[in-house]
Coordinates of N, CA and C in Angstrom, one line a residue:
M940 N 20.4 -4.9 -36.2 CA 20.7 -4.2 -34.9 C 20.0 -2.8 -34.9
T941 N 20.1 -2.2 -36.0 CA 19.5 -0.9 -36.0 C 17.9 -1.0 -35.9
T942 N 17.4 -2.0 -36.5 CA 16.0 -2.2 -36.4 C 15.4 -2.4 -35.0
L943 N 16.3 -3.2 -34.2 CA 16.0 -3.5 -32.8 C 16.1 -2.2 -32.0
L944 N 17.1 -1.3 -32.2 CA 17.2 -0.2 -31.5 C 16.0 0.8 -31.8
L945 N 15.7 1.0 -33.1 CA 14.6 1.8 -33.5 C 13.2 1.3 -32.8
L946 N 13.1 0.1 -32.7 CA 11.8 -0.5 -32.1 C 11.9 -0.3 -30.6
L947 N 12.9 -0.5 -30.1 CA 13.1 -0.2 -28.6 C 12.9 1.3 -28.3
H948 N 13.4 2.2 -29.1 CA 13.2 3.6 -28.9 C 11.7 4.1 -29.1
T949 N 11.0 3.5 -30.1 CA 9.7 3.8 -30.4 C 8.8 3.2 -29.3
H950 N 9.2 2.1 -28.7 CA 8.4 1.5 -27.6 C 8.5 2.4 -26.3
T951 N 9.8 2.8 -26.1 CA 10.1 3.6 -24.8 C 9.4 4.9 -25.0
T952 N 9.4 5.5 -26.1 CA 8.6 6.9 -26.3 C 7.2 6.7 -26.1
T953 N 6.6 5.6 -26.7 CA 5.2 5.4 -26.5 C 4.8 5.2 -25.0
I954 N 5.6 4.4 -24.3 CA 5.3 4.3 -22.9 C 5.4 5.5 -22.1
R955 N 6.5 6.4 -22.4 CA 6.7 7.6 -21.7 C 5.5 8.5 -22.0
D956 N 5.0 8.6 -23.2 CA 3.9 9.5 -23.5 C 2.6 9.0 -22.8
A957 N 2.4 7.8 -22.6 CA 1.2 7.2 -22.0 C 1.3 7.5 -20.5
L958 N 2.5 7.4 -19.9 CA 2.7 7.7 -18.5 C 2.5 9.2 -18.2
E959 N 2.9 10.0 -19.1 CA 2.8 11.5 -19.0 C 1.3 11.8 -19.1
A960 N 0.6 11.2 -20.0 CA -0.8 11.5 -20.1 C -1.6 11.0 -18.9
R961 N -1.2 9.9 -18.2 CA -1.9 9.5 -17.1 C -1.6 10.5 -15.9
R962 N -0.4 11.0 -15.8 CA 0.0 12.0 -14.8 C -0.9 13.2 -14.9
E963 N -1.1 13.7 -16.2 CA -1.8 14.9 -16.5 C -3.3 14.7 -16.1
N964 N -3.8 13.5 -16.3 CA -5.2 13.1 -16.0 C -5.5 13.0 -14.5
A965 N -4.5 12.7 -13.7 CA -4.6 12.5 -12.3 C -5.1 13.7 -11.5
K966 N -4.9 14.9 -12.2 CA -5.4 16.2 -11.6 C -4.8 16.4 -10.1
G967 N -3.5 16.0 -9.9 CA -2.8 16.3 -8.8 C -3.1 15.4 -7.6
D968 N -3.9 14.4 -7.8 CA -4.2 13.5 -6.8 C -3.3 12.2 -7.0
V969 N -2.1 12.3 -6.5 CA -1.2 11.3 -6.8 C -0.8 10.3 -5.5
G970 N -1.2 10.8 -4.3 CA -0.8 10.1 -3.1 C -1.9 10.2 -2.0
L971 N -1.5 9.7 -0.9 CA -2.6 9.7 0.2 C -2.5 11.1 0.9
S972 N -3.7 11.5 1.3 CA -3.6 12.7 2.2 C -3.4 12.4 3.6
T973 N -3.1 13.4 4.4 CA -2.8 13.2 5.8 C -3.9 12.6 6.6
L974 N -5.3 12.9 6.2 CA -6.5 12.3 6.8 C -6.5 10.9 6.5
E975 N -6.2 10.5 5.3 CA -6.3 9.1 4.9 C -5.2 8.3 5.7
M976 N -4.1 8.9 5.8 CA -2.9 8.2 6.5 C -3.3 8.0 8.0
A977 N -3.9 9.1 8.6 CA -4.3 9.0 9.9 C -5.4 7.9 10.2
V978 N -6.4 7.8 9.3 CA -7.4 6.7 9.4 C -6.8 5.4 9.2
I979 N -5.8 5.2 8.3 CA -5.2 3.8 8.2 C -4.4 3.5 9.5
A980 N -3.7 4.5 10.0 CA -2.9 4.3 11.2 C -3.8 3.9 12.3
L981 N -4.9 4.6 12.5 CA -5.8 4.4 13.7 C -6.5 3.0 13.5
G982 N -6.8 2.7 12.2 CA -7.4 1.3 12.0 C -6.3 0.2 12.3
T983 N -5.2 0.4 12.0 CA -4.1 -0.6 12.3 C -3.9 -0.7 13.8
L984 N -3.8 0.5 14.4 CA -3.7 0.4 15.9 C -4.9 -0.2 16.5
G985 N -6.0 0.0 16.1 CA -7.3 -0.7 16.7 C -7.1 -2.2 16.5
L986 N -6.7 -2.7 15.3 CA -6.5 -4.2 15.1 C -5.5 -4.7 16.0
A987 N -4.3 -3.9 16.3 CA -3.3 -4.4 17.2 C -3.9 -4.5 18.6
V988 N -4.5 -3.5 19.0 CA -5.1 -3.5 20.4 C -6.1 -4.7 20.5
A989 N -6.9 -5.0 19.5 CA -7.9 -6.1 19.6 C -7.1 -7.4 19.7
L990 N -6.1 -7.5 18.9 CA -5.3 -8.8 18.9 C -4.6 -9.0 20.2
V991 N -4.0 -8.0 20.7 CA -3.3 -8.1 22.1 C -4.4 -8.5 23.1
T992 N -5.5 -7.8 23.1 CA -6.6 -8.1 24.1 C -7.1 -9.6 24.0
A993 N -7.2 -10.1 22.7 CA -7.7 -11.4 22.6 C -6.7 -12.4 23.0
L994 N -5.4 -12.2 22.7 CA -4.3 -13.1 23.2 C -4.2 -13.1 24.8
T995 N -4.3 -11.9 25.3 CA -4.2 -11.8 26.8 C -5.4 -12.5 27.4
A996 N -6.6 -12.4 26.9 CA -7.8 -13.1 27.4 C -7.6 -14.7 27.3
A997 N -7.0 -15.1 26.2 CA -6.8 -16.6 25.9 C -5.8 -17.0 26.9
V998 N -4.7 -16.4 27.1 CA -3.6 -16.8 28.0 C -4.2 -16.8 29.5
N999 N -4.9 -15.7 30.0 CA -5.4 -15.7 31.2 C -6.5 -16.7 31.5
G1000 N -7.2 -17.1 30.5 CA -8.2 -18.3 30.5 C -7.6 -19.6 30.8
R1001 N -6.3 -19.8 30.2 CA -5.7 -21.1 30.4 C -4.5 -21.0 31.4
L1002 N -4.5 -19.9 32.1 CA -3.5 -19.8 33.2 C -3.5 -20.9 34.2
E1003 N -4.7 -21.3 34.6 CA -4.7 -22.3 35.6 C -4.2 -23.7 35.1
Q1004 N -4.5 -24.0 33.8 CA -4.0 -25.2 33.2 C -2.5 -25.3 33.1
I1005 N -1.9 -24.1 32.9 CA -0.5 -24.0 32.8 C 0.3 -24.3 34.1
Q1006 N -0.2 -23.7 35.2 CA 0.4 -23.9 36.5 C 0.0 -25.2 37.0

Protein backbone atom coordinates (compact mmCIF):
# COMPACT_ATOMS: atom_id res chain seq x y z
CA MET A 1 0.00 0.00 0.00
CA THR A 2 2.85 2.36 0.81
CA THR A 3 4.38 1.75 -2.60
CA LEU A 4 1.12 2.66 -4.30
CA LEU A 5 0.83 5.88 -2.30
CA LEU A 6 4.42 6.83 -3.10
CA LEU A 7 3.84 6.15 -6.79
CA LEU A 8 0.65 8.23 -6.76
CA HIS A 9 2.41 11.08 -4.95
CA THR A 10 5.30 11.04 -7.42
CA HIS A 11 2.95 11.00 -10.40
CA THR A 12 0.88 13.88 -8.99
CA THR A 13 4.00 15.94 -8.32
CA THR A 14 5.29 15.32 -11.84
CA ILE A 15 1.99 16.40 -13.39
CA ARG A 16 1.82 19.49 -11.17
CA ASP A 17 5.35 20.51 -12.19
CA ALA A 18 4.57 19.99 -15.89
CA LEU A 19 1.41 22.11 -15.67
CA GLU A 20 3.25 24.86 -13.82
CA ALA A 21 5.95 24.91 -16.51
CA ARG A 22 3.29 25.22 -19.21
CA ARG A 23 1.66 28.12 -17.39
CA GLU A 24 5.00 29.91 -17.12
CA ASN A 25 5.69 29.38 -20.83
CA ALA A 26 2.27 30.75 -21.80
CA LYS A 27 3.61 34.29 -21.19
CA GLY A 28 0.28 35.53 -19.85
CA ASP A 29 -1.76 34.56 -22.92
CA VAL A 30 -4.23 32.20 -21.29
CA GLY A 31 -7.63 33.29 -22.63
CA LEU A 32 -9.49 35.07 -25.36
CA SER A 33 -9.12 38.80 -25.74
CA THR A 34 -12.10 41.10 -26.00
CA LEU A 35 -11.47 41.61 -29.71
CA GLU A 36 -11.40 37.87 -30.35
CA MET A 37 -14.68 37.43 -28.43
CA ALA A 38 -16.28 40.26 -30.44
CA VAL A 39 -15.19 38.73 -33.75
CA ILE A 40 -16.55 35.32 -32.73
CA ALA A 41 -19.84 36.89 -31.59
CA LEU A 42 -20.23 38.84 -34.84
CA GLY A 43 -19.46 35.74 -36.89
CA THR A 44 -22.06 33.73 -34.98
CA LEU A 45 -24.60 36.53 -35.40
CA GLY A 46 -23.89 36.66 -39.14
CA LEU A 47 -24.45 32.91 -39.47
CA ALA A 48 -27.72 33.18 -37.55
CA VAL A 49 -28.95 36.02 -39.77
CA ALA A 50 -28.01 34.06 -42.91
CA LEU A 51 -29.86 30.99 -41.62
CA VAL A 52 -33.01 32.97 -40.80
CA THR A 53 -32.88 34.67 -44.20
CA ALA A 54 -32.53 31.33 -46.00
CA LEU A 55 -35.39 29.76 -44.03
CA THR A 56 -37.63 32.77 -44.64
CA ALA A 57 -36.92 32.67 -48.37
CA ALA A 58 -37.64 28.92 -48.48
CA VAL A 59 -40.94 29.29 -46.64
CA ASN A 60 -42.02 32.28 -48.74
CA GLY A 61 -41.16 30.35 -51.91
CA ARG A 62 -43.45 27.49 -50.91
CA LEU A 63 -46.18 29.61 -49.37
CA GLU A 64 -48.46 29.21 -52.39
CA GLN A 65 -48.17 25.42 -52.17
CA ILE A 66 -49.10 25.46 -48.48
CA GLN A 67 -52.27 27.49 -48.99
